[in-house]
Short mmCIF file of C-alpha atoms in Angstrom, two decimals:
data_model
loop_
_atom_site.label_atom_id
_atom_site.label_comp_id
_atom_site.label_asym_id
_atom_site.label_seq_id
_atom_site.Cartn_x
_atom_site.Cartn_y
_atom_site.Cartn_z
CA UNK A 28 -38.38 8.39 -31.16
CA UNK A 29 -35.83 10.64 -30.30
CA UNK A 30 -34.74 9.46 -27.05
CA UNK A 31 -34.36 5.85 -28.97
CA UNK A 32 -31.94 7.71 -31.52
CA UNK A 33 -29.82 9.35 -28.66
CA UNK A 34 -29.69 5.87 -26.86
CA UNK A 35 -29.14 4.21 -30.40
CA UNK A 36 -26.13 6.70 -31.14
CA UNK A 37 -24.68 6.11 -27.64
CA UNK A 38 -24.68 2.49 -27.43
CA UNK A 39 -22.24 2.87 -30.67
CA UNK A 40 -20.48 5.74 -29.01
CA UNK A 41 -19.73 3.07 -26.75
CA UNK A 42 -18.81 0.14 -28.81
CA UNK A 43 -16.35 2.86 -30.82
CA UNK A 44 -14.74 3.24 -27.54
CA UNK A 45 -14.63 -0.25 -26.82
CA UNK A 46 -12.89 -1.09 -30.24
CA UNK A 47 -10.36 1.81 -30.27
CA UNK A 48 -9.25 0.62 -26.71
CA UNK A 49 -8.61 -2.63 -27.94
CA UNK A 50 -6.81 -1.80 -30.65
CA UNK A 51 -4.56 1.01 -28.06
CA UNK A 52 -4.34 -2.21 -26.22
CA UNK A 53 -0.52 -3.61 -26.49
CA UNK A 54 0.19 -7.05 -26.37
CA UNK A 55 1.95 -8.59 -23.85
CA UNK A 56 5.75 -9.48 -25.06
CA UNK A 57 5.61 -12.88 -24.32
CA UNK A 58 9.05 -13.69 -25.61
CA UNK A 59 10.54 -10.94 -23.59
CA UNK A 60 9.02 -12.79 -20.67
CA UNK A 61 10.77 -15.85 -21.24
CA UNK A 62 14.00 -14.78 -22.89
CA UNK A 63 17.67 -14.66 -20.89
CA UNK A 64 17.62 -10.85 -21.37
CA UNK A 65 16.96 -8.48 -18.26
CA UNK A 66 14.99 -5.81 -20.27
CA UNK A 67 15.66 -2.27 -19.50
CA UNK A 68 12.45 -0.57 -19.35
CA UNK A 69 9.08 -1.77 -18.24
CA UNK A 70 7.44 -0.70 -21.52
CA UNK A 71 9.10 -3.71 -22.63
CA UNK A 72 7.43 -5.97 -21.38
CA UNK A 73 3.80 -4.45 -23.01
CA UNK A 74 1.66 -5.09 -19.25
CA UNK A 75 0.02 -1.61 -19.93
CA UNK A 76 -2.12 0.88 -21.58
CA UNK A 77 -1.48 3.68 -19.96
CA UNK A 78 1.06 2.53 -17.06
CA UNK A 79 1.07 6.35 -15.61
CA UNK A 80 -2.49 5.73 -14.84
CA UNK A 81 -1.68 2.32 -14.02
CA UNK A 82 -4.32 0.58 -16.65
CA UNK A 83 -3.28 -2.90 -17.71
CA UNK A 84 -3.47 -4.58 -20.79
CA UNK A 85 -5.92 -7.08 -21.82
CA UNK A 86 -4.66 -10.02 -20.24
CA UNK A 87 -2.98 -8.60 -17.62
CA UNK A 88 -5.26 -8.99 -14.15
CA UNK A 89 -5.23 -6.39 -11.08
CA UNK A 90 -5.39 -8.30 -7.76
CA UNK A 91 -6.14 -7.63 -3.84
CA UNK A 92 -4.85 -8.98 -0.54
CA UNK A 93 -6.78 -9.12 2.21
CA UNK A 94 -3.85 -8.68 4.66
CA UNK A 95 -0.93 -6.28 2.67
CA UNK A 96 2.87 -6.08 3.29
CA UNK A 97 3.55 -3.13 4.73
CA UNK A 98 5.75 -1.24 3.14
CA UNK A 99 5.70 2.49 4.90
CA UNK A 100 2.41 3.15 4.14
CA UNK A 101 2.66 2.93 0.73
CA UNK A 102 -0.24 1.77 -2.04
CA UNK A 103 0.41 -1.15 -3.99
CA UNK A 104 -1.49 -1.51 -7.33
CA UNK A 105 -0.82 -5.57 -7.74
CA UNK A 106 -1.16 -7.30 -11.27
CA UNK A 107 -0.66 -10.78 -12.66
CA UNK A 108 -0.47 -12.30 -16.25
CA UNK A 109 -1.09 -15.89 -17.20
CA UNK A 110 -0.25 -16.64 -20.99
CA UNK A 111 -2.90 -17.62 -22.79
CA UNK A 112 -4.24 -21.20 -22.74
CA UNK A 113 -2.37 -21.70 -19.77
CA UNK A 114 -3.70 -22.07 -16.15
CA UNK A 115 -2.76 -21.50 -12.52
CA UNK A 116 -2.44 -24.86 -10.35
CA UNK A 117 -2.64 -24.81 -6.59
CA UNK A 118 0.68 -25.76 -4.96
CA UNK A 119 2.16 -26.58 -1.43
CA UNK A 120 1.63 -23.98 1.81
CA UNK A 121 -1.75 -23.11 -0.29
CA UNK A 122 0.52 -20.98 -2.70
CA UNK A 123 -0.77 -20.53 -6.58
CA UNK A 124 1.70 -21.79 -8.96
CA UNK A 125 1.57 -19.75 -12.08
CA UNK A 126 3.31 -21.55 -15.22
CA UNK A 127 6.06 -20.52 -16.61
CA UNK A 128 5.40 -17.66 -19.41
CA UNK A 129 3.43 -15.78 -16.19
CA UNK A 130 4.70 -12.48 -14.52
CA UNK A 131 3.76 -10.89 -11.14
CA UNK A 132 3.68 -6.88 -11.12
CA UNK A 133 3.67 -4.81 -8.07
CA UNK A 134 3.56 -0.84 -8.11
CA UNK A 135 4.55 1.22 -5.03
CA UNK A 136 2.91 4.68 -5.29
CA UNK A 137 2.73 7.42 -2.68
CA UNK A 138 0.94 10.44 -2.54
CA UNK A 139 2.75 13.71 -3.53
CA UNK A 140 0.15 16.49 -2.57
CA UNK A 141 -3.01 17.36 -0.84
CA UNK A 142 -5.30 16.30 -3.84
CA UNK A 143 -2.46 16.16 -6.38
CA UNK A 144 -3.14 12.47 -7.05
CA UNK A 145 0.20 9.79 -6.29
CA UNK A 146 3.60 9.60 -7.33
CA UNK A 147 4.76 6.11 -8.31
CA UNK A 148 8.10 5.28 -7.17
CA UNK A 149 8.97 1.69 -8.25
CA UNK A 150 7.25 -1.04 -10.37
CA UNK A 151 8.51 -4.46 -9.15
CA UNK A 152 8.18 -7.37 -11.80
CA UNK A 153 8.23 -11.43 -11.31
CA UNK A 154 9.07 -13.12 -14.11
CA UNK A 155 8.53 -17.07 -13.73
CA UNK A 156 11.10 -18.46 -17.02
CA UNK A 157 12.10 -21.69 -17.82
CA UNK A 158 14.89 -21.91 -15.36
CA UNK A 159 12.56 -20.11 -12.40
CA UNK A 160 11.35 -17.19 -11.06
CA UNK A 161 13.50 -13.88 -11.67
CA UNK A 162 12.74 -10.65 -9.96
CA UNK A 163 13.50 -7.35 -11.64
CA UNK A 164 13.31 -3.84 -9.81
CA UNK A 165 12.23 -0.83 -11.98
CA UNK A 166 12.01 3.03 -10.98
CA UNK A 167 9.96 5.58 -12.61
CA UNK A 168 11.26 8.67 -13.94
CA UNK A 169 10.49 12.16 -12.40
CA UNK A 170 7.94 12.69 -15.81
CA UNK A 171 6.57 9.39 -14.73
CA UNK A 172 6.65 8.35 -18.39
CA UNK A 173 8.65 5.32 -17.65
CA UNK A 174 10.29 3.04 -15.16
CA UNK A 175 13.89 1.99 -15.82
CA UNK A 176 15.46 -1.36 -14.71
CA UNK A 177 17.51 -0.38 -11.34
CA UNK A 178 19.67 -3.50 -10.77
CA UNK A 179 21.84 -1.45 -7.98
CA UNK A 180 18.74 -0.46 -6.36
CA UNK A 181 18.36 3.30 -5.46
CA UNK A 182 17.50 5.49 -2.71
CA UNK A 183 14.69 8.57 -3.27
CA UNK A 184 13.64 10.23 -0.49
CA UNK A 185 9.95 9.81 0.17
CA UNK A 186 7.39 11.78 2.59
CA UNK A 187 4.86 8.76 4.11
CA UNK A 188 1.23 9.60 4.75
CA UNK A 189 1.95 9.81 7.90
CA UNK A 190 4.43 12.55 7.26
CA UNK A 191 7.62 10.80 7.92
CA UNK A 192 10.58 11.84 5.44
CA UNK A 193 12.62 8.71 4.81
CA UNK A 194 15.27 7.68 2.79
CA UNK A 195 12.97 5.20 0.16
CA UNK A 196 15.12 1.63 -0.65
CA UNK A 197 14.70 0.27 -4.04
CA UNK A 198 16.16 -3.35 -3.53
CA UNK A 199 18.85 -4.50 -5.77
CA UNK A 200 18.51 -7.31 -7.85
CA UNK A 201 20.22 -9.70 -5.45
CA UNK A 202 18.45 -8.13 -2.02
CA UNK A 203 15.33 -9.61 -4.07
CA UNK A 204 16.38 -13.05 -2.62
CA UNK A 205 16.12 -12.11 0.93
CA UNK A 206 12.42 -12.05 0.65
CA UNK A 207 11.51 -13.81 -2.18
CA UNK A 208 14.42 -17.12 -1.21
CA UNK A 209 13.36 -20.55 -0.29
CA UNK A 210 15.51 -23.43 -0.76
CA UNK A 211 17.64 -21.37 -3.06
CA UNK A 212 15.09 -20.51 -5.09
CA UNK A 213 13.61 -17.38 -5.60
CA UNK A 214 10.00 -17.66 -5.32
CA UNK A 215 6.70 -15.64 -4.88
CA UNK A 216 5.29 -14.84 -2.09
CA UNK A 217 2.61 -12.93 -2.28
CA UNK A 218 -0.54 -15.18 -4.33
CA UNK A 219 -1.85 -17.41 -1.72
CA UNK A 220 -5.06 -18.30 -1.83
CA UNK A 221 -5.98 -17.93 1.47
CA UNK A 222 -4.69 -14.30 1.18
CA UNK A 223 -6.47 -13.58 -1.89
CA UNK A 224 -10.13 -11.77 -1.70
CA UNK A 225 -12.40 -13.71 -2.94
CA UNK A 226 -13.42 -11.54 -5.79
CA UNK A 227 -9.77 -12.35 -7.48
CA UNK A 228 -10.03 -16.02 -6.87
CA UNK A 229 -13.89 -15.82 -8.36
CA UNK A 230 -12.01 -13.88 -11.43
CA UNK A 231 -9.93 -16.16 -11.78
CA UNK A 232 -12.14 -19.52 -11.86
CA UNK A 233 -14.68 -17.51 -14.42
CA UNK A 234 -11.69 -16.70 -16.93
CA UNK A 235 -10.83 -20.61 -16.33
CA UNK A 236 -7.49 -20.01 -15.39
CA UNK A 237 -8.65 -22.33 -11.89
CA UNK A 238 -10.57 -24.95 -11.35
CA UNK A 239 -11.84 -23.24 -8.13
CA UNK A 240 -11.08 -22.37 -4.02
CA UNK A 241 -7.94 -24.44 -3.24
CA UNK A 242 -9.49 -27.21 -0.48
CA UNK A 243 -7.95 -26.31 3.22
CA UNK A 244 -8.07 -22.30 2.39
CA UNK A 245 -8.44 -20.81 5.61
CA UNK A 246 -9.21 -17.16 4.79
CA UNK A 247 -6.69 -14.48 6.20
CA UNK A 248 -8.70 -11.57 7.54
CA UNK A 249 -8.99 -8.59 6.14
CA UNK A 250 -6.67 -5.86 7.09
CA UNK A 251 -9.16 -3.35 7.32
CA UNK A 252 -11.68 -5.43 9.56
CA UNK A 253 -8.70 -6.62 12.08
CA UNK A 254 -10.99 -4.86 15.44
CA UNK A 255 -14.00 -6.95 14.06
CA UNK A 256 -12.00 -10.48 14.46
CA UNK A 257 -10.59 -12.28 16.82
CA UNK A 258 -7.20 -10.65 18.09
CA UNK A 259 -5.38 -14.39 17.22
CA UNK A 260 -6.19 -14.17 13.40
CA UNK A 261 -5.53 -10.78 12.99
CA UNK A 262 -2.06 -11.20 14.31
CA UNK A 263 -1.34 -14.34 12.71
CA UNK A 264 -2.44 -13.43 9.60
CA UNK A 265 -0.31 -10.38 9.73
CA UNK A 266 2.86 -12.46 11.30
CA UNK A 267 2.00 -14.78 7.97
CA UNK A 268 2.18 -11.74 5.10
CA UNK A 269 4.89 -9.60 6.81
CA UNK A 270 7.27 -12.39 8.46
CA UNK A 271 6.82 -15.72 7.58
CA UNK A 272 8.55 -15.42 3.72
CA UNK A 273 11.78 -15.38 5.98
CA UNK A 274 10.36 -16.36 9.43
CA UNK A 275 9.62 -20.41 7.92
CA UNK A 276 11.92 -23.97 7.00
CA UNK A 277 14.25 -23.09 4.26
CA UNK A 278 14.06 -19.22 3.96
CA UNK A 279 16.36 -16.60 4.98
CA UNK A 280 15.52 -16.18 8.40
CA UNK A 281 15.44 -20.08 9.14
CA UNK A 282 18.01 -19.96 11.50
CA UNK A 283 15.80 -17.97 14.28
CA UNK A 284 14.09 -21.39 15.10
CA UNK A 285 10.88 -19.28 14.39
CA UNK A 286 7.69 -20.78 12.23
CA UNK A 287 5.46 -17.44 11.49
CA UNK A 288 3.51 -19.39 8.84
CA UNK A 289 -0.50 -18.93 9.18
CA UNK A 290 -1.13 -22.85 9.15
CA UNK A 291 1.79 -23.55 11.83
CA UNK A 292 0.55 -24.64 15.02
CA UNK A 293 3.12 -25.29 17.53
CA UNK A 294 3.19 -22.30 20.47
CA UNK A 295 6.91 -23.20 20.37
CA UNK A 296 7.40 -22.51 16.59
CA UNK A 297 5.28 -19.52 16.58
CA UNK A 298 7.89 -17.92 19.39
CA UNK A 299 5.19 -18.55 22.73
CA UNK A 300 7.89 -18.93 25.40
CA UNK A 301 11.03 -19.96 22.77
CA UNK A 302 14.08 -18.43 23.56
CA UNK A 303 15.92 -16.53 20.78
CA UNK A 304 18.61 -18.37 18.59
CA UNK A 305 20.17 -15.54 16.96
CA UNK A 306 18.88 -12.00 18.11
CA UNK A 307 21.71 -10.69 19.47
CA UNK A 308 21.30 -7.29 20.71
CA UNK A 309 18.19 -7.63 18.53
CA UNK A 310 16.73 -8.96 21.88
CA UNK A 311 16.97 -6.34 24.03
CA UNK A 312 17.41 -8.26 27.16
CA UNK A 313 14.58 -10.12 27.12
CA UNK A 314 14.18 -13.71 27.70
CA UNK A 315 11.64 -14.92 25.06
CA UNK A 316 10.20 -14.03 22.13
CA UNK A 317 6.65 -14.29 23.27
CA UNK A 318 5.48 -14.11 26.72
CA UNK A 319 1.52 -14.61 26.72
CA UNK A 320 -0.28 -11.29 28.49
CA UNK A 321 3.10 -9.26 28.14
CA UNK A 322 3.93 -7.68 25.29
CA UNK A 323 6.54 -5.43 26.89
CA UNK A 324 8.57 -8.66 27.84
CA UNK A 325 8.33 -10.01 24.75
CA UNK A 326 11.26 -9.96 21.57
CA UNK A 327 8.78 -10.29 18.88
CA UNK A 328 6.82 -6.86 20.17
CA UNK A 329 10.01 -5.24 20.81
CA UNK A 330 11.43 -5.45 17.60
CA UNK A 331 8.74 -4.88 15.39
CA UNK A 332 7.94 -1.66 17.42
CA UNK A 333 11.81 -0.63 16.98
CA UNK A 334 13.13 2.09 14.82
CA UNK A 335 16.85 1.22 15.31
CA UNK A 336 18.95 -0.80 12.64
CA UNK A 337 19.87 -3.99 13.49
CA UNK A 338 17.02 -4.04 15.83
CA UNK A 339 14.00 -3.37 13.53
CA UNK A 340 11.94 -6.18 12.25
CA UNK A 341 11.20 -6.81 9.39
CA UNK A 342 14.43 -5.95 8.25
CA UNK A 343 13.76 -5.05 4.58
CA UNK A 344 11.04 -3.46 3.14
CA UNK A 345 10.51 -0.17 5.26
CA UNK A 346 12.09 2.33 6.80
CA UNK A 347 9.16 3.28 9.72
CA UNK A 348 7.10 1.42 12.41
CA UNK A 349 4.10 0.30 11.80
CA UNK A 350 2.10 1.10 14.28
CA UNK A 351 -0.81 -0.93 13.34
CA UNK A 352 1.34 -3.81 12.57
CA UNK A 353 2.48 -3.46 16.37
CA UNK A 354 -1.10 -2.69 17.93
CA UNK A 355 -2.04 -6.37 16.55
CA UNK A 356 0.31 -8.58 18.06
CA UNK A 357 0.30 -6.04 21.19
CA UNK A 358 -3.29 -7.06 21.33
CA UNK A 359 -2.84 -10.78 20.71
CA UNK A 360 -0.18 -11.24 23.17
CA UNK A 361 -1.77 -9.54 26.12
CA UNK A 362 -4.86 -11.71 25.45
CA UNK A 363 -2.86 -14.54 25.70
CA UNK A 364 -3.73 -16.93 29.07
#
């Protein structure tokens, strides 16, 4: 009898809990969403409820890739919200158009101290209005009690996990566009479906937000399992989450003749023997920017294994090498017949 008591007591222990979170539980400020303002402090916008720890509010969905940006090594707590009674409809180069109303939240955090938990250093928010998709840079404070809108950008120096000390970039309002531009439109980049795991796609069919799997989704490995597949779809599917936002038709980087989409299929487009439009001393003598079984003679290795300014690739976005990044596509190319 008494064990049925203490279970009895618990169970509304628990529903207690339940209800008092939902009533800590903010609502997301829809209207602050979708009006012309450019609201100065993330609380604003309500996506938390506790954004120190990094809990969102009901409504508000955490999200994984299976192939990240790299970004120095830093984590990236991902979030999305959909306004209710609204849904997400699959769109062109197997992207996920969320309707207008919707934001896209993206946290960088790094680690400040053996077992001292993570710092986080920027919150970056999407907000998809009437007139399109605006992106919005905001930096936490040193009490990490808030994150202030930053539309100069900032630099904070940051120690990587590897144990690099770099000068952090915080990208101005406007530097948003170099990533995030296609067609003169700013757009996102990172919800594709074939990028998504599958446990955020199933999330999102059981809340009904889609109808299911997007038809031709070709699953991008994951990250973490890139020895385990073939050296080809590791590579590409890192080439498709790091490069091809500028690398493609109608994006920044356009000009370089280069196609680093996952679903592009032409050796030519994909840099396999194409000589560089516009690398300048980017190049570094070299004669193409792939040349199968050499990575040391090719302009795609060399760059992305650069350091330098003006020769590093990608250009935005990080400050070090990544030297996993650069282990793929070494490992692709010299497998190349």
């Amino acid at each position: 009898m008494k064990s049925r008591t203490v279970f009895a007591f618990s169970a509304i222990a628990l529903i207690a809990a339940a209800a008092n979170a939902r009533l800590a539980a903010p609502d997301v400020a829809d209207a602050v969403i979708l009006e012309d303002g450019l609201p100065r402090t993330l609380s604003d916008f309500g996506f938390f409820i506790d954004a120190a720890a990094q809990i969102p509010t009901i409504g508000v969905k955490s999200y994984q890739l299976n192939t990240p940006l790299y970004s120095d090594g830093a984590e990236k707590l991902r979030f999305y919200y959909v306004p209710t009674g609204q849904t997400i409809t699959p769109e062109g180069d197997n992207l996920l158009q969320l309707p207008v109303g919707s934001a896209l939240i993206k946290t960088f955090a790094f680690a400040f101290g053996e077992g001292d938990g993570r710092k986080l250093i920027e919150t970056r928010v999407l907000l998809h209005r009437a007139d399109g998709w605006l992106a919005l840079p905001y930096v936490w404070n040193a009490q990490q009690t808030e994150a202030r809108l930053a539309i100069a950008g900032k630099r904070l120096p940051v120690t990587t996990p590897s144990g690099e000390q770099i000068s952090y970039r915080v990208p101005n309002k406007n530097q948003c566009k170099e990533c995030h531009g296609l067609n003169g439109e700013v757009v996102p980049i990172g919800p594709k479906a074939r990028n998504l795991s599958r446990d955020a796609i199933g999330e999102m069919v059981a809340a009904g937000l889609l109808d299911g799997i997007p038809q031709g989704t070709a699953e991008v490995p994951l990250w973490s399992n890139r020895e385990q597949v073939s050296a080809e779809s590791a590579a590409r599917g890192y080439l498709d989450v790091n490069c091809a936002h500028c690398h493609r038709p109608g994006a920044t980087a356009s000009n370089s003749g280069l196609d680093l989409r996952w679903e592009q299929g032409t050796a030519s487009a994909i840099g396999i023997l194409k000589r560089p439009v516009a690398a300048g001393r980017g190049s570094g003598g070299l004669e193409f920017d792939i040349v199968p079984g050499k990575p040391d003679q090719s302009i795609l290795h060399y760059r992305m294994a650069s350091p330098e300014t003006g020769v590093a690739m990608p250009e935005l976005g990080k400050a070090t090498v990544d030297k996993d990044g650069v282990a793929a596509i070494e490992r692709w190319i010299a497998e190349m017949k």
